[in-house]
Amino acid sequence: MHQRHLPASPNWYCSRCSDINGKGVLGFGAKNTIYLLNVTASSPAVTGELTGHTERVSGFAFCPHDGQERICASTSDDKTVKIWDAGQKILLKEHNVHQSTISAVHWSPVQKLLLVTGDEKGIVVCYWFSSNDTQSFFPEPRTIFCLSCSPHEENYIAVGYKDGMIVVIDISKKGEVIHRLRGHDDEIHALAWCPQPREEPLYGRSEDKTDGSNGVTEAAEMGCYLASGSRDQTVRIWSTARGKGVMTLKLPFLKRRGAGVDPVVKERLWLTVHWPKGQPSQIVSSCFGGEIIMWDLMKSGKQKWSLLGSSSDGQNHSRIVFNMSSFRSGDRELLLSTSMDREIKCWDLASLECCWTLPTLGGFVYCLSFSPVGTGCLALGIGDSMIRVWNTLSIQNQYDIKTFWQGIKSKVTALAWHPIKEGTLAFGTDDGKVGINEVYSNKPPQISSTYHHRTVYSLSWGPPVPPMSFGGSGDKPSYSLYSCAGEGVIFQHDPWKLSGEASNIDKLIRDTNNIKHKIPPHTDLSWKPDGSVLAIGNEDGSIEVLKAPMLKLLCTVQQHHKIINSLRWHHEHSSQNELQYLLASGSSNAIVYVHDLKSVIETPSESPVLMTEPFRTLSGHTNKITSLAWSPHHDGRLVTVCYDGTAQVWDVLKEEPVCNYRGHSGRLLCVQWSTVHPDLVWTGGDDFTLHEWAVSKQEHVTPPKSKKRAEMEKKRGPQKKSKKKKVAPEKGRMKAEERELPLGEEIKGAAEEGQSENDKEEEERENTDGPSVTGWSREISVDTRGTERVQNGERFSHAVKREVKEEKKREKSDLSLKKRKPRSILPLSTSMDHRPKEELQQDCLTLAAVRYSHGQSGTCVPGSGAHIQLGLFTDRDALYRMFQEEEESHVEAGHYDSMVYLRLWKGDLIGAITLAAEKGELTDHLLSLAPMAGYQVWARTVEAYVKQLCHHEQFLKAASHLVSIHKLYEAINLLKSHQLYREAIALARARLQPEDPVLKNLYMSWAAVLEKDGHYATAAKCYLAADSNFDAAKVIAKKGDVISLRTAANLAQISGESELAHSLSLRCAKDLMLFQDWAAAQEVLRTQDSLLGHRLVFSVNEILTQRLADTDVVTWSVASSHTWSKSCEENFLSMVHRVWQSEFGVAATDLVQVKMLHQQLRTVENPPATTSVPLKQLLFHISLDVTLCALSQLLCDWPSVLEELLQALTRGYEAGHFTLMAEMCQLLVTQGLESVTFYKQKLDSTDERSLVISQSVEALVCYQLMYKKWWNYSAETSALTNNTISNGHRLTEKNHSEVEANCNGEAQSDVIFSEGFWKVLLSEPHANLQATQRAIAEIQRRVTSLIQQHNPCFKDISNSSFLSLLSSESLSTLTARVAEHHKALAAIPELVKKYPFPDVMECCIVLLHMEKHFSPFPPHIHSKATTLLCKYGTTELLCKSWKRLTQ
């Protein structure tokens, strides 16, 4: 039927909206239609359409089984699934099981004739085509984006969701989820199974090949790879055997190639993937900007991809790619891709080169124009805001099309090539712009500075007319550009100077022809090819023929009765010279008239001629005519297109139809006869398609008729038509106000004009062409607003209907506003004019009597009572009487404003203002009049108005009026009292002195409110403005984050609050320390010279953390650190001293500074350690102890060194962190007992306190060495790891493994078996102290339980043995025992009680255990341990532990 065909653009944002079968037939959804193409490696050919859906097609897929390639399925936003025969182009079956929008579709490659679909609610529907059965599953409550059936296991389906989840379900097990594949974090756009079963071959693993006859079951057991593409910019390969991802491919960022992209259009990423059947190790995916890349999964290295079309520019898509599918054509694997750039491309996967490109259209085809200079160059104006220029004669590429989008922001509705200048193309748009584009240049188009108010419908090049025709030949162009638009105006543009103002030719027409009446709005124009005559079509159906250059009116053709849509002159190179005077016209009344204007043009008369009879009448169309075109190859051959969806070729001279083309599925909008081939015609319409068709190959001769429609219109004929509101005129081709009918529905006028009664043709039209009429094409003006949303993946909406309803509502509201009259200010007198005629006439007699009786009117008093209306027509006294009664009426009705106006009119200004103030009806107008009555009246009026404004909460306005009468403080207080602090401060700053206390009070009050509401930064500004710097810094620090604390510290330092700056800087540094941001913490502390001591503490903490990072104590990462803190083999304290000297200038040479720093840090609170203290805070406390120890070492204060060293070691012990204590011993007491001995030698032997401290240090060192030795020799400690020994110290497996790891490689010394070692640990004074403390704690526990026993709240104690024990002891007995133990405790020396010591009983138990399992100890050591246990280890818990570990 047609030669070449540009189809509509494939729909966007669909996971599978195009597919190709094994025979090379490509199908894709465009709007609500499926287009079919025959594909070869050389070129595509559109073969047909599948129509039936009422909304956007959301999915399309071919059946993959042999012999069933013609069967295909489509899904739509109308919630239906349709099965088609693509060969016969008929609908086979359909179902509407889905209740939500369908988003995914796929045929099962294994299970014959199984179609699987998914919707946005998460429902998966399986449909068996042969049995017409359906089954629904709901695997996940998520939005489905795509799905794919396994090619190896018939029951497996992979489903991708909007949130990035992928599930594999088994439909044989009621949709049970086999795998949940998590890894993507955004929409899953596509899923593709590996075409080869089993997962080993993907990475080239060598394994014995199994027999392929094992079938699907073996494939399912072996698994299969699945590829997924997601919006998170990754392609992932999943193993279904293991249920997890095995490879992640991140999209590369490539430079954009090929044509440019409109920067205004923003697109999101769409990542589709395709796994070609013959290439199991290669995957094809889309990329960011339209590129397509081939991934080689067996390739090593980072770059596993190759770019398709990399050999030359322009091969790639310029926008994102949505769908890909492939098939084998001979020995070549071809890939088809669809994109947002509205192009379909075919790729050779062997060479990775583009074979061909098929452009598609994303909007109505509004206009066509063949270049008169460039042979075969066809320009298309499309509703997708682009111009396409097609070289129709190209041999290498039959779809050689260039696209122009720069500078075009709306639908292109008109085109016109320059008559003699090659490549110059004028265009008009829907938003009223006119421009000129040079198609052989890369420059943006020139846009005329004169805009039309409505859509441009017609463009034409013609000779210049005044005023442009004035001047010499070198000063003016040879051709002007004329544009006609919907508002009915024709502009003449200067192509040399589009920036200049265009001229309206109506002025020239009026002046030349002396026209005084209103010129009808113009709808089209056409210059005769020789430029001598201009024909203009009008909205009223008339055609005016004017002679150039002055546009003298030659004649008026009054034949059409409706708007003129198209005018065309016959070409001049006819064999019959008189044919050049033929003018064809088409209008909205469906009839084409041809007029012979030879006599009018050759022998014009002095006055215009009126023509009412046409030369030829061409009837047959059933709807409005939209475009005409004469054949340049024939004499009197005309083609017309119409809203009936057909193109009709006419033999004008014979007045006969030649053929009728019915290939479109929508209304036709434009037509052009080929300038090269005499048998080819080009047509475009609102079905988004352009057709090239041959006249000689059409089977129909006349347009289709609808007998039913004709009868319906005849029945409807006698009915009166409702009048419609007349709107501004627009051209009939695309006018919403004319309410066009859908394709195939005739208007009344067309039905009445001559039509043939061929019943067979009518039935054929009803049955075949009728269903192809798409329901969305109601109004031509819906183009991009409706259809662009469709292209963007959104379903069709009733936007047009809503707009119509809203317009009607606006019209009703406008009418209601117009009908409502303003309230009369004189209602009583006005009402008297609406009495009966007799009474009104009597009023005239009464008025005459009053005026001419010289006051002798009897009982009549004009202006009052029954004669109130006469007050308007007599004297002033009568008028005042009338005003008085009108005022009283207004008061009763509550219309005080009207009463005020009446008093103003009488001149009673004070009375009007007083009344308005009393009633609260003061206005700005009255206030502006108040000064006329004096200053006092004005001031009182302002005060009254201020109260009125405050009552209506118009505080700003009220304050402004107070300022006008110089009551500044009252205005400020008014604003402040209503929380308008900002405005109050602005007013005070502008008018008060800087030292005024009111200003400071405002700042402080506002700051308090802001601080309460959490607006700390603004509150700080207020405090600063009020010179309260301390409060400013404090409020900034209230938020407590690092940035706020740093800002507050800097603010305090700048403003001189040094102590506050000190505390805030330290607080900020501690927060940074918790985040392990050491560099930032030191930077904060560096700003305060008084924080040098704390800088030393932070440096020790940083060095300590770096040392412990090599162990399992510190497991967190460090945000920032200094190079000097890196871990090394140097002694810890030596390293600290070196860093202090090099980085902070602290050394033993400056003892004064060191002593001052020591005294400063001694005042810092360092609370005792507990098991609940966080590890980072515990390390900071240890760092403070170590810093003091290092400073004391510089001062050679050895007693202080030992005391602070003991505090540092004790913290890990008291916090229950044995590993930390052991590591601190390793760092601070490197040589163990030898290091302690070194410190003891520095002490005074008479200093008992220092000796006790050294004994505690020795005991802690020996305590951790004891456990190290025990765990180092013990291979089986599992029985001991969970036992609690006397003080509750739990030996966990983690502690065991940590200590054991620390002991690897240590020299096996016998120090642990020496007598001095155990003598330190087995200290009887400390054993006595600890036993006494345990006894007191036990008695206190019993007393507490005894008290609880007698408390009613604790009657449910269930431990009967414990109750019997309590009952045997009285409270007095327990109190006596406590007193005895306190006496014993008081007898113990204070130094023994003051410093910590390891649990002696615990050490005795460990000693006896080690002696039993390892080598024996000296007898007296064994005896001492046993004696101590017998004497002090009498508690139940210690006895149990002793028995368990030593027996």
Coordinates of N, CA and C in Angstrom, one line a residue, residues 1128-1236:
C1128 N 55.8 2.8 66.1 CA 57.2 2.4 65.9 C 57.7 1.6 67.0
E1129 N 58.9 1.2 67.0 CA 59.5 0.3 68.0 C 60.0 1.1 69.2
E1130 N 60.0 2.4 69.2 CA 60.6 3.2 70.2 C 59.8 3.0 71.5
N1131 N 60.5 3.1 72.7 CA 59.8 3.1 73.9 C 58.7 4.1 74.0
F1132 N 57.6 3.7 74.6 CA 56.4 4.6 74.5 C 56.6 6.0 75.2
L1133 N 57.1 6.0 76.4 CA 57.3 7.2 77.1 C 58.4 8.0 76.5
S1134 N 59.5 7.4 75.9 CA 60.5 8.1 75.2 C 60.0 8.8 74.0
M1135 N 59.1 8.0 73.3 CA 58.4 8.6 72.1 C 57.6 9.8 72.5
V1136 N 56.9 9.8 73.6 CA 56.1 10.9 74.0 C 56.9 12.1 74.3
H1137 N 58.1 11.9 75.0 CA 58.9 13.0 75.3 C 59.5 13.6 74.0
R1138 N 59.9 12.8 73.1 CA 60.4 13.3 71.8 C 59.4 14.1 71.0
V1139 N 58.1 13.6 71.0 CA 57.1 14.4 70.3 C 56.8 15.7 71.0
W1140 N 56.8 15.7 72.3 CA 56.5 16.9 73.0 C 57.6 18.0 72.7
Q1141 N 58.8 17.5 72.6 CA 59.9 18.5 72.4 C 59.9 19.0 71.0
S1142 N 59.6 18.1 70.0 CA 59.7 18.5 68.6 C 58.4 19.3 68.1
E1143 N 57.3 18.9 68.6 CA 56.0 19.5 68.1 C 55.4 20.6 69.0
F1144 N 55.7 20.5 70.4 CA 55.1 21.4 71.3 C 56.1 22.2 72.1
G1145 N 57.4 22.0 71.9 CA 58.4 22.7 72.6 C 58.4 22.5 74.1
V1146 N 58.0 21.3 74.6 CA 58.0 21.0 76.0 C 59.2 20.0 76.3
A1147 N 60.1 20.4 77.1 CA 61.3 19.6 77.4 C 61.7 19.8 78.8
A1148 N 62.6 19.0 79.3 CA 63.1 19.0 80.7 C 63.9 20.3 81.0
T1149 N 64.4 20.9 79.9 CA 65.2 22.1 80.1 C 64.4 23.3 80.7
D1150 N 63.1 23.3 80.4 CA 62.2 24.4 80.9 C 61.4 23.8 82.0
L1151 N 61.9 23.7 83.2 CA 61.2 23.1 84.3 C 60.1 23.9 84.8
V1152 N 60.2 25.2 84.7 CA 59.1 26.1 85.1 C 57.8 25.8 84.3
Q1153 N 58.0 25.7 82.9 CA 56.8 25.4 82.1 C 56.3 24.0 82.4
V1154 N 57.2 23.0 82.6 CA 56.7 21.7 82.8 C 56.0 21.6 84.1
K1155 N 56.5 22.3 85.2 CA 55.8 22.3 86.5 C 54.4 23.0 86.4
M1156 N 54.3 24.1 85.6 CA 53.1 24.8 85.4 C 52.1 23.9 84.7
L1157 N 52.5 23.2 83.7 CA 51.6 22.2 82.9 C 51.2 21.1 83.8
H1158 N 52.1 20.6 84.7 CA 51.7 19.5 85.6 C 50.7 20.0 86.6
Q1159 N 50.9 21.2 87.1 CA 49.9 21.7 88.1 C 48.5 21.9 87.4
Q1160 N 48.5 22.4 86.2 CA 47.3 22.6 85.4 C 46.5 21.3 85.2
L1161 N 47.2 20.3 84.8 CA 46.5 19.0 84.5 C 46.1 18.3 85.8
R1162 N 46.8 18.6 86.9 CA 46.4 17.9 88.2 C 45.0 18.4 88.6
T1163 N 44.6 19.6 88.1 CA 43.3 20.1 88.5 C 42.2 19.5 87.6
V1164 N 42.5 18.8 86.6 CA 41.5 18.3 85.7 C 40.9 17.1 86.4
E1165 N 39.6 17.0 86.4 CA 38.9 15.9 87.0 C 39.1 14.6 86.2
N1166 N 39.5 13.6 86.8 CA 39.7 12.3 86.2 C 39.0 11.2 87.0
P1167 N 37.7 10.9 86.7 CA 36.9 10.1 87.6 C 37.4 8.6 87.5
P1168 N 37.1 7.8 88.6 CA 37.5 6.4 88.6 C 36.9 5.6 87.5
A1169 N 37.5 4.6 87.1 CA 37.0 3.8 86.0 C 36.0 2.8 86.5
T1170 N 35.0 2.6 85.6 CA 34.0 1.6 85.9 C 33.8 0.7 84.6
T1171 N 33.1 -0.4 84.8 CA 32.9 -1.3 83.6 C 32.0 -0.7 82.5
S1172 N 31.2 0.4 82.9 CA 30.3 1.0 81.9 C 30.9 2.2 81.1
V1173 N 32.2 2.5 81.4 CA 32.8 3.6 80.7 C 33.2 3.2 79.3
P1174 N 32.8 4.0 78.2 CA 33.1 3.6 76.9 C 34.7 3.5 76.7
L1175 N 35.1 2.7 75.8 CA 36.5 2.5 75.6 C 37.3 3.7 75.2
K1176 N 36.7 4.6 74.3 CA 37.4 5.8 73.9 C 37.6 6.7 75.0
Q1177 N 36.6 6.8 75.9 CA 36.7 7.7 77.0 C 37.6 7.2 78.1
L1178 N 37.7 5.8 78.2 CA 38.6 5.2 79.1 C 40.1 5.4 78.7
L1179 N 40.3 5.4 77.3 CA 41.6 5.6 76.8 C 42.0 7.1 77.1
F1180 N 41.1 8.0 77.0 CA 41.4 9.4 77.3 C 41.8 9.6 78.7
H1181 N 41.0 8.9 79.7 CA 41.4 9.0 81.1 C 42.8 8.5 81.3
I1182 N 43.1 7.3 80.7 CA 44.4 6.8 80.8 C 45.5 7.7 80.3
S1183 N 45.1 8.4 79.1 CA 46.1 9.3 78.5 C 46.4 10.5 79.5
L1184 N 45.4 10.9 80.2 CA 45.7 12.0 81.2 C 46.6 11.5 82.3
D1185 N 46.4 10.3 82.8 CA 47.4 9.7 83.8 C 48.8 9.6 83.2
V1186 N 48.9 9.1 82.0 CA 50.2 8.9 81.3 C 50.9 10.3 81.1
T1187 N 50.1 11.3 80.8 CA 50.6 12.6 80.6 C 51.2 13.2 81.9
L1188 N 50.5 13.0 83.0 CA 51.0 13.4 84.3 C 52.2 12.6 84.7
C1189 N 52.2 11.3 84.4 CA 53.4 10.5 84.6 C 54.6 11.0 83.9
A1190 N 54.4 11.3 82.6 CA 55.5 11.8 81.8 C 56.0 13.1 82.2
L1191 N 55.1 14.0 82.6 CA 55.6 15.3 83.2 C 56.3 15.2 84.5
S1192 N 55.8 14.3 85.3 CA 56.6 14.0 86.6 C 57.9 13.5 86.3
Q1193 N 58.1 12.6 85.3 CA 59.4 12.1 84.9 C 60.3 13.2 84.5
L1194 N 59.8 14.2 83.7 CA 60.6 15.3 83.3 C 61.1 16.1 84.6
L1195 N 60.2 16.2 85.6 CA 60.5 16.9 86.8 C 61.3 16.1 87.8
C1196 N 61.6 14.8 87.4 CA 62.3 13.8 88.3 C 61.5 13.6 89.6
D1197 N 60.2 13.8 89.6 CA 59.4 13.5 90.8 C 59.0 12.1 90.8
W1198 N 59.8 11.2 91.3 CA 59.6 9.7 91.1 C 58.5 9.2 91.9
P1199 N 58.2 9.7 93.1 CA 57.0 9.2 93.8 C 55.7 9.5 93.0
S1200 N 55.7 10.7 92.4 CA 54.5 11.0 91.5 C 54.5 10.2 90.3
V1201 N 55.7 9.9 89.8 CA 55.7 9.0 88.6 C 55.1 7.7 88.9
L1202 N 55.4 7.0 90.0 CA 54.9 5.7 90.3 C 53.4 5.8 90.6
E1203 N 53.0 6.9 91.3 CA 51.5 7.0 91.7 C 50.7 7.2 90.4
E1204 N 51.2 8.0 89.5 CA 50.4 8.2 88.2 C 50.5 7.0 87.3
L1205 N 51.6 6.3 87.4 CA 51.7 5.1 86.6 C 50.8 4.0 87.1
L1206 N 50.6 3.9 88.5 CA 49.6 3.0 89.1 C 48.2 3.3 88.6
Q1207 N 47.9 4.6 88.6 CA 46.5 5.0 88.1 C 46.3 4.6 86.7
A1208 N 47.3 4.8 85.8 CA 47.1 4.4 84.4 C 46.9 2.9 84.3
L1209 N 47.7 2.1 85.1 CA 47.5 0.6 85.0 C 46.2 0.1 85.6
T1210 N 45.8 0.8 86.7 CA 44.6 0.4 87.4 C 43.4 0.5 86.6
R1211 N 43.3 1.5 85.7 CA 42.0 1.8 85.0 C 41.6 0.6 84.2
G1212 N 42.4 0.0 83.5 CA 42.0 -1.2 82.7 C 41.6 -2.3 83.6
Y1213 N 42.2 -2.5 84.8 CA 41.9 -3.5 85.7 C 40.5 -3.3 86.3
E1214 N 40.2 -2.0 86.7 CA 39.0 -1.7 87.3 C 37.8 -1.7 86.3
A1215 N 38.1 -1.4 85.1 CA 37.1 -1.4 84.0 C 36.8 -2.9 83.5
G1216 N 37.5 -3.9 84.1 CA 37.3 -5.2 83.6 C 37.8 -5.5 82.3
H1217 N 38.8 -4.7 81.8 CA 39.3 -4.9 80.4 C 40.8 -5.4 80.6
F1218 N 40.9 -6.7 80.8 CA 42.2 -7.3 81.1 C 43.2 -7.1 79.9
T1219 N 42.7 -7.2 78.7 CA 43.6 -7.0 77.5 C 44.2 -5.6 77.5
L1220 N 43.4 -4.6 77.8 CA 43.9 -3.2 77.9 C 44.9 -3.1 79.0
M1221 N 44.6 -3.7 80.2 CA 45.6 -3.6 81.3 C 46.9 -4.2 80.9
A1222 N 46.8 -5.4 80.2 CA 48.1 -6.1 79.8 C 48.9 -5.2 78.8
E1223 N 48.1 -4.6 77.8 CA 48.8 -3.8 76.8 C 49.4 -2.6 77.5
M1224 N 48.8 -2.0 78.5 CA 49.4 -0.8 79.1 C 50.6 -1.2 79.9
C1225 N 50.6 -2.4 80.6 CA 51.8 -2.9 81.2 C 52.9 -3.0 80.2
Q1226 N 52.6 -3.6 79.0 CA 53.6 -3.8 78.0 C 54.2 -2.4 77.5
L1227 N 53.3 -1.4 77.5 CA 53.8 -0.1 77.0 C 54.5 0.7 78.1
L1228 N 54.0 0.7 79.3 CA 54.6 1.6 80.3 C 55.6 0.9 81.2
V1229 N 55.5 -0.4 81.4 CA 56.5 -1.1 82.2 C 57.0 -2.2 81.3
T1230 N 57.8 -1.8 80.4 CA 58.3 -2.6 79.3 C 59.0 -3.8 79.8
Q1231 N 59.9 -3.7 80.8 CA 60.7 -4.8 81.2 C 60.1 -5.5 82.4
G1232 N 58.8 -5.2 82.7 CA 58.1 -5.9 83.7 C 58.6 -5.5 85.1
L1233 N 59.0 -6.5 86.0 CA 59.4 -6.2 87.3 C 60.7 -5.4 87.4
E1234 N 61.6 -5.6 86.3 CA 62.8 -4.9 86.3 C 62.6 -3.4 86.2
S1235 N 61.6 -3.0 85.4 CA 61.3 -1.6 85.2 C 60.7 -1.1 86.6
V1236 N 59.9 -1.8 87.3 CA 59.4 -1.4 88.6 C 60.6 -1.2 89.6

